[in-house]
């Protein structure tokens, strides 16, 4: 039997609802903090090893945080709809800039102008992310479904996509370290660039899946969104 649609879930009591909303806020806060730490380590390790994939991975983490900040800025206004277009444009340009930078860096590696070196820090970081991100995604998706929040569920899928990126970068770094395939780093970087273009296009068209304030504060539930 298929799971019920979020709109048809049984009503939650006020105590349970506040508890779930608090858990969502904690999960989102942990995700943002982890992305910031991940970005700092990835950018530092990527610069040392001249790894386009690691640098792109770190920049993607920064873009994820900036996207959440843009959405938070939007909904801080009395009428968030007036800021929606600008917020989406900021998100889109951030992703497009990331894609352009990573693509150029990857091209330099492919042409032999930059040779990525072995990065044990990068391998450990992406391996940890490959474990942490699915866990955060699972709990946010589970709580979001109980709350009936489509935005929280969508954000959990975004977090899961970050895990896929971790896997791509990890494979590229491992192939370079074990087999000396320097081009694998560039290929992993181009995977990140492709992801960034897709997310940027979605944001430009208004179909972004970044964290809306409803997932952070619980002030705008799915039922409210359905009525607007």
PDB file of N, CA, C and O in Angstrom, residues 13-72:
ATOM      1  N   UNK A  13      -0.747  16.910  16.880  1.00  0.00           N
ATOM      2  CA  UNK A  13      -1.036  17.726  18.046  1.00  0.00           C
ATOM      3  C   UNK A  13      -0.037  18.853  18.141  1.00  0.00           C
ATOM      4  O   UNK A  13       1.068  18.762  17.598  1.00  0.00           O
ATOM      5  N   UNK A  14      -0.371  19.939  18.823  1.00  0.00           N
ATOM      6  CA  UNK A  14       0.520  21.106  18.894  1.00  0.00           C
ATOM      7  C   UNK A  14       1.875  20.786  19.525  1.00  0.00           C
ATOM      8  O   UNK A  14       2.896  21.319  19.092  1.00  0.00           O
ATOM      9  N   UNK A  15       1.900  19.920  20.525  1.00  0.00           N
ATOM     10  CA  UNK A  15       3.165  19.586  21.188  1.00  0.00           C
ATOM     11  C   UNK A  15       4.071  18.808  20.241  1.00  0.00           C
ATOM     12  O   UNK A  15       5.263  19.099  20.102  1.00  0.00           O
ATOM     13  N   UNK A  16       3.492  17.782  19.571  1.00  0.00           N
ATOM     14  CA  UNK A  16       4.271  16.980  18.636  1.00  0.00           C
ATOM     15  C   UNK A  16       4.755  17.835  17.466  1.00  0.00           C
ATOM     16  O   UNK A  16       5.902  17.690  17.009  1.00  0.00           O
ATOM     17  N   UNK A  17       3.921  18.742  16.994  1.00  0.00           N
ATOM     18  CA  UNK A  17       4.280  19.595  15.860  1.00  0.00           C
ATOM     19  C   UNK A  17       5.446  20.505  16.217  1.00  0.00           C
ATOM     20  O   UNK A  17       6.393  20.659  15.431  1.00  0.00           O
ATOM     21  N   UNK A  18       5.401  21.118  17.413  1.00  0.00           N
ATOM     22  CA  UNK A  18       6.501  21.987  17.834  1.00  0.00           C
ATOM     23  C   UNK A  18       7.790  21.195  17.995  1.00  0.00           C
ATOM     24  O   UNK A  18       8.876  21.683  17.671  1.00  0.00           O
ATOM     25  N   UNK A  19       7.671  19.961  18.487  1.00  0.00           N
ATOM     26  CA  UNK A  19       8.848  19.117  18.652  1.00  0.00           C
ATOM     27  C   UNK A  19       9.498  18.812  17.307  1.00  0.00           C
ATOM     28  O   UNK A  19      10.723  18.907  17.153  1.00  0.00           O
ATOM     29  N   UNK A  20       8.669  18.460  16.325  1.00  0.00           N
ATOM     30  CA  UNK A  20       9.193  18.137  14.999  1.00  0.00           C
ATOM     31  C   UNK A  20       9.802  19.369  14.324  1.00  0.00           C
ATOM     32  O   UNK A  20      10.843  19.277  13.666  1.00  0.00           O
ATOM     33  N   UNK A  21       9.163  20.517  14.503  1.00  0.00           N
ATOM     34  CA  UNK A  21       9.699  21.744  13.928  1.00  0.00           C
ATOM     35  C   UNK A  21      11.054  22.085  14.545  1.00  0.00           C
ATOM     36  O   UNK A  21      11.972  22.539  13.851  1.00  0.00           O
ATOM     37  N   UNK A  22      11.187  21.847  15.863  1.00  0.00           N
ATOM     38  CA  UNK A  22      12.456  22.096  16.530  1.00  0.00           C
ATOM     39  C   UNK A  22      13.540  21.153  16.007  1.00  0.00           C
ATOM     40  O   UNK A  22      14.689  21.544  15.798  1.00  0.00           O
ATOM     41  N   UNK A  23      13.148  19.904  15.764  1.00  0.00           N
ATOM     42  CA  UNK A  23      14.112  18.943  15.217  1.00  0.00           C
ATOM     43  C   UNK A  23      14.557  19.331  13.810  1.00  0.00           C
ATOM     44  O   UNK A  23      15.736  19.191  13.466  1.00  0.00           O
ATOM     45  N   UNK A  24      13.621  19.827  13.009  1.00  0.00           N
ATOM     46  CA  UNK A  24      13.972  20.277  11.664  1.00  0.00           C
ATOM     47  C   UNK A  24      14.977  21.420  11.743  1.00  0.00           C
ATOM     48  O   UNK A  24      15.967  21.466  10.991  1.00  0.00           O
ATOM     49  N   UNK A  25      14.739  22.371  12.644  1.00  0.00           N
ATOM     50  CA  UNK A  25      15.657  23.498  12.781  1.00  0.00           C
ATOM     51  C   UNK A  25      17.055  23.023  13.162  1.00  0.00           C
ATOM     52  O   UNK A  25      18.059  23.521  12.646  1.00  0.00           O
ATOM     53  N   UNK A  26      17.115  22.039  14.061  1.00  0.00           N
ATOM     54  CA  UNK A  26      18.415  21.506  14.482  1.00  0.00           C
ATOM     55  C   UNK A  26      19.117  20.808  13.325  1.00  0.00           C
ATOM     56  O   UNK A  26      20.326  20.977  13.110  1.00  0.00           O
ATOM     57  N   UNK A  27      18.377  20.024  12.559  1.00  0.00           N
ATOM     58  CA  UNK A  27      18.976  19.299  11.437  1.00  0.00           C
ATOM     59  C   UNK A  27      19.503  20.274  10.391  1.00  0.00           C
ATOM     60  O   UNK A  27      20.621  20.120   9.878  1.00  0.00           O
ATOM     61  N   UNK A  28      18.711  21.306  10.078  1.00  0.00           N
ATOM     62  CA  UNK A  28      19.147  22.293   9.096  1.00  0.00           C
ATOM     63  C   UNK A  28      20.366  23.057   9.604  1.00  0.00           C
ATOM     64  O   UNK A  28      21.313  23.318   8.853  1.00  0.00           O
ATOM     65  N   UNK A  29      20.372  23.407  10.900  1.00  0.00           N
ATOM     66  CA  UNK A  29      21.514  24.125  11.479  1.00  0.00           C
ATOM     67  C   UNK A  29      22.777  23.267  11.416  1.00  0.00           C
ATOM     68  O   UNK A  29      23.862  23.755  11.074  1.00  0.00           O
ATOM     69  N   UNK A  30      22.640  21.983  11.736  1.00  0.00           N
ATOM     70  CA  UNK A  30      23.784  21.069  11.672  1.00  0.00           C
ATOM     71  C   UNK A  30      24.287  20.949  10.239  1.00  0.00           C
ATOM     72  O   UNK A  30      25.501  20.954   9.983  1.00  0.00           O
ATOM     73  N   UNK A  31      23.351  20.855   9.302  1.00  0.00           N
ATOM     74  CA  UNK A  31      23.726  20.736   7.885  1.00  0.00           C
ATOM     75  C   UNK A  31      24.497  21.962   7.416  1.00  0.00           C
ATOM     76  O   UNK A  31      25.518  21.849   6.725  1.00  0.00           O
ATOM     77  N   UNK A  32      24.026  23.164   7.783  1.00  0.00           N
ATOM     78  CA  UNK A  32      24.705  24.391   7.382  1.00  0.00           C
ATOM     79  C   UNK A  32      26.091  24.475   8.012  1.00  0.00           C
ATOM     80  O   UNK A  32      27.081  24.808   7.340  1.00  0.00           O
ATOM     81  N   UNK A  33      26.189  24.168   9.315  1.00  0.00           N
ATOM     82  CA  UNK A  33      27.489  24.212  10.001  1.00  0.00           C
ATOM     83  C   UNK A  33      28.463  23.214   9.382  1.00  0.00           C
ATOM     84  O   UNK A  33      29.647  23.521   9.178  1.00  0.00           O
ATOM     85  N   UNK A  34      27.958  22.027   9.077  1.00  0.00           N
ATOM     86  CA  UNK A  34      28.829  21.016   8.469  1.00  0.00           C
ATOM     87  C   UNK A  34      29.311  21.475   7.101  1.00  0.00           C
ATOM     88  O   UNK A  34      30.489  21.297   6.749  1.00  0.00           O
ATOM     89  N   UNK A  35      28.419  22.090   6.321  1.00  0.00           N
ATOM     90  CA  UNK A  35      28.804  22.583   4.998  1.00  0.00           C
ATOM     91  C   UNK A  35      29.884  23.658   5.088  1.00  0.00           C
ATOM     92  O   UNK A  35      30.782  23.723   4.235  1.00  0.00           O
ATOM     93  N   UNK A  36      29.806  24.513   6.106  1.00  0.00           N
ATOM     94  CA  UNK A  36      30.819  25.547   6.283  1.00  0.00           C
ATOM     95  C   UNK A  36      32.180  24.935   6.600  1.00  0.00           C
ATOM     96  O   UNK A  36      33.206  25.324   6.026  1.00  0.00           O
ATOM     97  N   UNK A  37      32.188  23.965   7.518  1.00  0.00           N
ATOM     98  CA  UNK A  37      33.449  23.288   7.868  1.00  0.00           C
ATOM     99  C   UNK A  37      33.991  22.532   6.659  1.00  0.00           C
ATOM    100  O   UNK A  37      35.193  22.570   6.359  1.00  0.00           O
ATOM    101  N   UNK A  38      33.091  21.847   5.964  1.00  0.00           N
ATOM    102  CA  UNK A  38      33.455  21.091   4.777  1.00  0.00           C
ATOM    103  C   UNK A  38      34.080  22.005   3.719  1.00  0.00           C
ATOM    104  O   UNK A  38      35.080  21.646   3.074  1.00  0.00           O
ATOM    105  N   UNK A  39      33.501  23.193   3.542  1.00  0.00           N
ATOM    106  CA  UNK A  39      33.996  24.129   2.539  1.00  0.00           C
ATOM    107  C   UNK A  39      35.420  24.581   2.856  1.00  0.00           C
ATOM    108  O   UNK A  39      36.283  24.613   1.974  1.00  0.00           O
ATOM    109  N   UNK A  40      35.660  24.934   4.109  1.00  0.00           N
ATOM    110  CA  UNK A  40      36.990  25.413   4.510  1.00  0.00           C
ATOM    111  C   UNK A  40      38.044  24.331   4.273  1.00  0.00           C
ATOM    112  O   UNK A  40      39.104  24.594   3.690  1.00  0.00           O
ATOM    113  N   UNK A  41      37.749  23.112   4.712  1.00  0.00           N
ATOM    114  CA  UNK A  41      38.716  22.020   4.563  1.00  0.00           C
ATOM    115  C   UNK A  41      38.929  21.670   3.095  1.00  0.00           C
ATOM    116  O   UNK A  41      40.062  21.479   2.643  1.00  0.00           O
ATOM    117  N   UNK A  42      37.835  21.581   2.339  1.00  0.00           N
ATOM    118  CA  UNK A  42      37.936  21.197   0.930  1.00  0.00           C
ATOM    119  C   UNK A  42      38.710  22.235   0.125  1.00  0.00           C
ATOM    120  O   UNK A  42      39.543  21.885  -0.724  1.00  0.00           O
ATOM    121  N   UNK A  43      38.442  23.520   0.361  1.00  0.00           N
ATOM    122  CA  UNK A  43      39.142  24.566  -0.379  1.00  0.00           C
ATOM    123  C   UNK A  43      40.628  24.586  -0.041  1.00  0.00           C
ATOM    124  O   UNK A  43      41.480  24.760  -0.930  1.00  0.00           O
ATOM    125  N   UNK A  44      40.956  24.404   1.248  1.00  0.00           N
ATOM    126  CA  UNK A  44      42.363  24.386   1.654  1.00  0.00           C
ATOM    127  C   UNK A  44      43.086  23.182   1.057  1.00  0.00           C
ATOM    128  O   UNK A  44      44.168  23.311   0.468  1.00  0.00           O
ATOM    129  N   UNK A  45      42.473  21.998   1.189  1.00  0.00           N
ATOM    130  CA  UNK A  45      43.092  20.784   0.661  1.00  0.00           C
ATOM    131  C   UNK A  45      43.167  20.821  -0.861  1.00  0.00           C
ATOM    132  O   UNK A  45      44.152  20.372  -1.463  1.00  0.00           O
ATOM    133  N   UNK A  46      42.130  21.364  -1.502  1.00  0.00           N
ATOM    134  CA  UNK A  46      42.113  21.450  -2.952  1.00  0.00           C
ATOM    135  C   UNK A  46      43.174  22.392  -3.480  1.00  0.00           C
ATOM    136  O   UNK A  46      43.799  22.119  -4.521  1.00  0.00           O
ATOM    137  N   UNK A  47      43.410  23.494  -2.787  1.00  0.00           N
ATOM    138  CA  UNK A  47      44.448  24.440  -3.204  1.00  0.00           C
ATOM    139  C   UNK A  47      45.839  23.831  -3.065  1.00  0.00           C
ATOM    140  O   UNK A  47      46.692  24.003  -3.940  1.00  0.00           O
ATOM    141  N   UNK A  48      46.052  23.107  -1.979  1.00  0.00           N
ATOM    142  CA  UNK A  48      47.357  22.472  -1.763  1.00  0.00           C
ATOM    143  C   UNK A  48      47.627  21.405  -2.810  1.00  0.00           C
ATOM    144  O   UNK A  48      48.742  21.291  -3.342  1.00  0.00           O
ATOM    145  N   UNK A  49      46.603  20.610  -3.128  1.00  0.00           N
ATOM    146  CA  UNK A  49      46.775  19.505  -4.079  1.00  0.00           C
ATOM    147  C   UNK A  49      46.477  19.895  -5.524  1.00  0.00           C
ATOM    148  O   UNK A  49      46.579  19.053  -6.417  1.00  0.00           O
ATOM    149  N   UNK A  50      46.114  21.159  -5.764  1.00  0.00           N
ATOM    150  CA  UNK A  50      45.717  21.617  -7.107  1.00  0.00           C
ATOM    151  C   UNK A  50      44.606  20.748  -7.679  1.00  0.00           C
ATOM    152  O   UNK A  50      44.611  20.399  -8.861  1.00  0.00           O
ATOM    153  N   UNK A  51      43.642  20.398  -6.830  1.00  0.00           N
ATOM    154  CA  UNK A  51      42.550  19.519  -7.223  1.00  0.00           C
ATOM    155  C   UNK A  51      41.317  20.333  -7.596  1.00  0.00           C
ATOM    156  O   UNK A  51      40.693  20.971  -6.733  1.00  0.00           O
ATOM    157  N   UNK A  52      40.959  20.309  -8.880  1.00  0.00           N
ATOM    158  CA  UNK A  52      39.762  21.024  -9.329  1.00  0.00           C
ATOM    159  C   UNK A  52      38.515  20.440  -8.686  1.00  0.00           C
ATOM    160  O   UNK A  52      37.573  21.164  -8.356  1.00  0.00           O
ATOM    161  N   UNK A  53      38.498  19.117  -8.511  1.00  0.00           N
ATOM    162  CA  UNK A  53      37.333  18.462  -7.910  1.00  0.00           C
ATOM    163  C   UNK A  53      37.127  18.892  -6.472  1.00  0.00           C
ATOM    164  O   UNK A  53      36.008  19.194  -6.048  1.00  0.00           O
ATOM    165  N   UNK A  54      38.201  18.931  -5.696  1.00  0.00           N
ATOM    166  CA  UNK A  54      38.088  19.326  -4.292  1.00  0.00           C
ATOM    167  C   UNK A  54      37.700  20.790  -4.153  1.00  0.00           C
ATOM    168  O   UNK A  54      36.886  21.145  -3.303  1.00  0.00           O
ATOM    169  N   UNK A  55      38.301  21.647  -4.976  1.00  0.00           N
ATOM    170  CA  UNK A  55      37.952  23.070  -4.926  1.00  0.00           C
ATOM    171  C   UNK A  55      36.486  23.265  -5.297  1.00  0.00           C
ATOM    172  O   UNK A  55      35.750  24.013  -4.653  1.00  0.00           O
ATOM    173  N   UNK A  56      36.037  22.564  -6.338  1.00  0.00           N
ATOM    174  CA  UNK A  56      34.633  22.639  -6.725  1.00  0.00           C
ATOM    175  C   UNK A  56      33.718  22.124  -5.636  1.00  0.00           C
ATOM    176  O   UNK A  56      32.632  22.674  -5.404  1.00  0.00           O
ATOM    177  N   UNK A  57      34.148  21.069  -4.962  1.00  0.00           N
ATOM    178  CA  UNK A  57      33.364  20.497  -3.861  1.00  0.00           C
ATOM    179  C   UNK A  57      33.205  21.513  -2.730  1.00  0.00           C
ATOM    180  O   UNK A  57      32.123  21.680  -2.168  1.00  0.00           O
ATOM    181  N   UNK A  58      34.301  22.220  -2.416  1.00  0.00           N
ATOM    182  CA  UNK A  58      34.236  23.236  -1.374  1.00  0.00           C
ATOM    183  C   UNK A  58      33.366  24.413  -1.768  1.00  0.00           C
ATOM    184  O   UNK A  58      32.588  24.925  -0.959  1.00  0.00           O
ATOM    185  N   UNK A  59      33.489  24.841  -3.033  1.00  0.00           N
ATOM    186  CA  UNK A  59      32.667  25.956  -3.507  1.00  0.00           C
ATOM    187  C   UNK A  59      31.187  25.587  -3.528  1.00  0.00           C
ATOM    188  O   UNK A  59      30.321  26.422  -3.245  1.00  0.00           O
ATOM    189  N   UNK A  60      30.891  24.321  -3.850  1.00  0.00           N
ATOM    190  CA  UNK A  60      29.500  23.878  -3.840  1.00  0.00           C
ATOM    191  C   UNK A  60      28.909  23.973  -2.438  1.00  0.00           C
ATOM    192  O   UNK A  60      27.755  24.357  -2.265  1.00  0.00           O
ATOM    193  N   UNK A  61      29.728  23.644  -1.424  1.00  0.00           N
ATOM    194  CA  UNK A  61      29.250  23.750  -0.042  1.00  0.00           C
ATOM    195  C   UNK A  61      28.935  25.191   0.314  1.00  0.00           C
ATOM    196  O   UNK A  61      27.940  25.479   0.994  1.00  0.00           O
ATOM    197  N   UNK A  62      29.774  26.124  -0.162  1.00  0.00           N
ATOM    198  CA  UNK A  62      29.527  27.548   0.098  1.00  0.00           C
ATOM    199  C   UNK A  62      28.250  28.009  -0.601  1.00  0.00           C
ATOM    200  O   UNK A  62      27.439  28.746  -0.028  1.00  0.00           O
ATOM    201  N   UNK A  63      28.061  27.561  -1.843  1.00  0.00           N
ATOM    202  CA  UNK A  63      26.858  27.937  -2.589  1.00  0.00           C
ATOM    203  C   UNK A  63      25.613  27.430  -1.876  1.00  0.00           C
ATOM    204  O   UNK A  63      24.588  28.133  -1.822  1.00  0.00           O
ATOM    205  N   UNK A  64      25.672  26.226  -1.324  1.00  0.00           N
ATOM    206  CA  UNK A  64      24.520  25.681  -0.603  1.00  0.00           C
ATOM    207  C   UNK A  64      24.155  26.571   0.587  1.00  0.00           C
ATOM    208  O   UNK A  64      22.982  26.833   0.861  1.00  0.00           O
ATOM    209  N   UNK A  65      25.177  27.048   1.304  1.00  0.00           N
ATOM    210  CA  UNK A  65      24.931  27.924   2.452  1.00  0.00           C
ATOM    211  C   UNK A  65      24.391  29.277   1.979  1.00  0.00           C
ATOM    212  O   UNK A  65      23.448  29.826   2.566  1.00  0.00           O
ATOM    213  N   UNK A  66      24.977  29.820   0.919  1.00  0.00           N
ATOM    214  CA  UNK A  66      24.508  31.107   0.392  1.00  0.00           C
ATOM    215  C   UNK A  66      23.070  31.023  -0.110  1.00  0.00           C
ATOM    216  O   UNK A  66      22.290  31.966   0.042  1.00  0.00           O
ATOM    217  N   UNK A  67      22.730  29.886  -0.695  1.00  0.00           N
ATOM    218  CA  UNK A  67      21.369  29.712  -1.188  1.00  0.00           C
ATOM    219  C   UNK A  67      20.366  29.745  -0.041  1.00  0.00           C
ATOM    220  O   UNK A  67      19.317  30.385  -0.123  1.00  0.00           O
ATOM    221  N   UNK A  68      20.707  29.050   1.045  1.00  0.00           N
ATOM    222  CA  UNK A  68      19.829  29.054   2.223  1.00  0.00           C
ATOM    223  C   UNK A  68      19.718  30.459   2.800  1.00  0.00           C
ATOM    224  O   UNK A  68      18.639  30.896   3.227  1.00  0.00           O
ATOM    225  N   UNK A  69      20.839  31.208   2.790  1.00  0.00           N
ATOM    226  CA  UNK A  69      20.819  32.582   3.304  1.00  0.00           C
ATOM    227  C   UNK A  69      19.946  33.477   2.435  1.00  0.00           C
ATOM    228  O   UNK A  69      19.228  34.350   2.944  1.00  0.00           O
ATOM    229  N   UNK A  70      19.993  33.262   1.110  1.00  0.00           N
ATOM    230  CA  UNK A  70      19.161  34.069   0.205  1.00  0.00           C
ATOM    231  C   UNK A  70      17.683  33.818   0.460  1.00  0.00           C
ATOM    232  O   UNK A  70      16.867  34.755   0.464  1.00  0.00           O
ATOM    233  N   UNK A  71      17.324  32.551   0.683  1.00  0.00           N
ATOM    234  CA  UNK A  71      15.931  32.229   0.969  1.00  0.00           C
ATOM    235  C   UNK A  71      15.504  32.823   2.313  1.00  0.00           C
ATOM    236  O   UNK A  71      14.385  33.340   2.461  1.00  0.00           O
ATOM    237  N   UNK A  72      16.412  32.767   3.308  1.00  0.00           N
ATOM    238  CA  UNK A  72      16.105  33.347   4.622  1.00  0.00           C
ATOM    239  C   UNK A  72      15.890  34.852   4.497  1.00  0.00           C
ATOM    240  O   UNK A  72      14.980  35.419   5.108  1.00  0.00           O
TER     241      UNK A  72
END
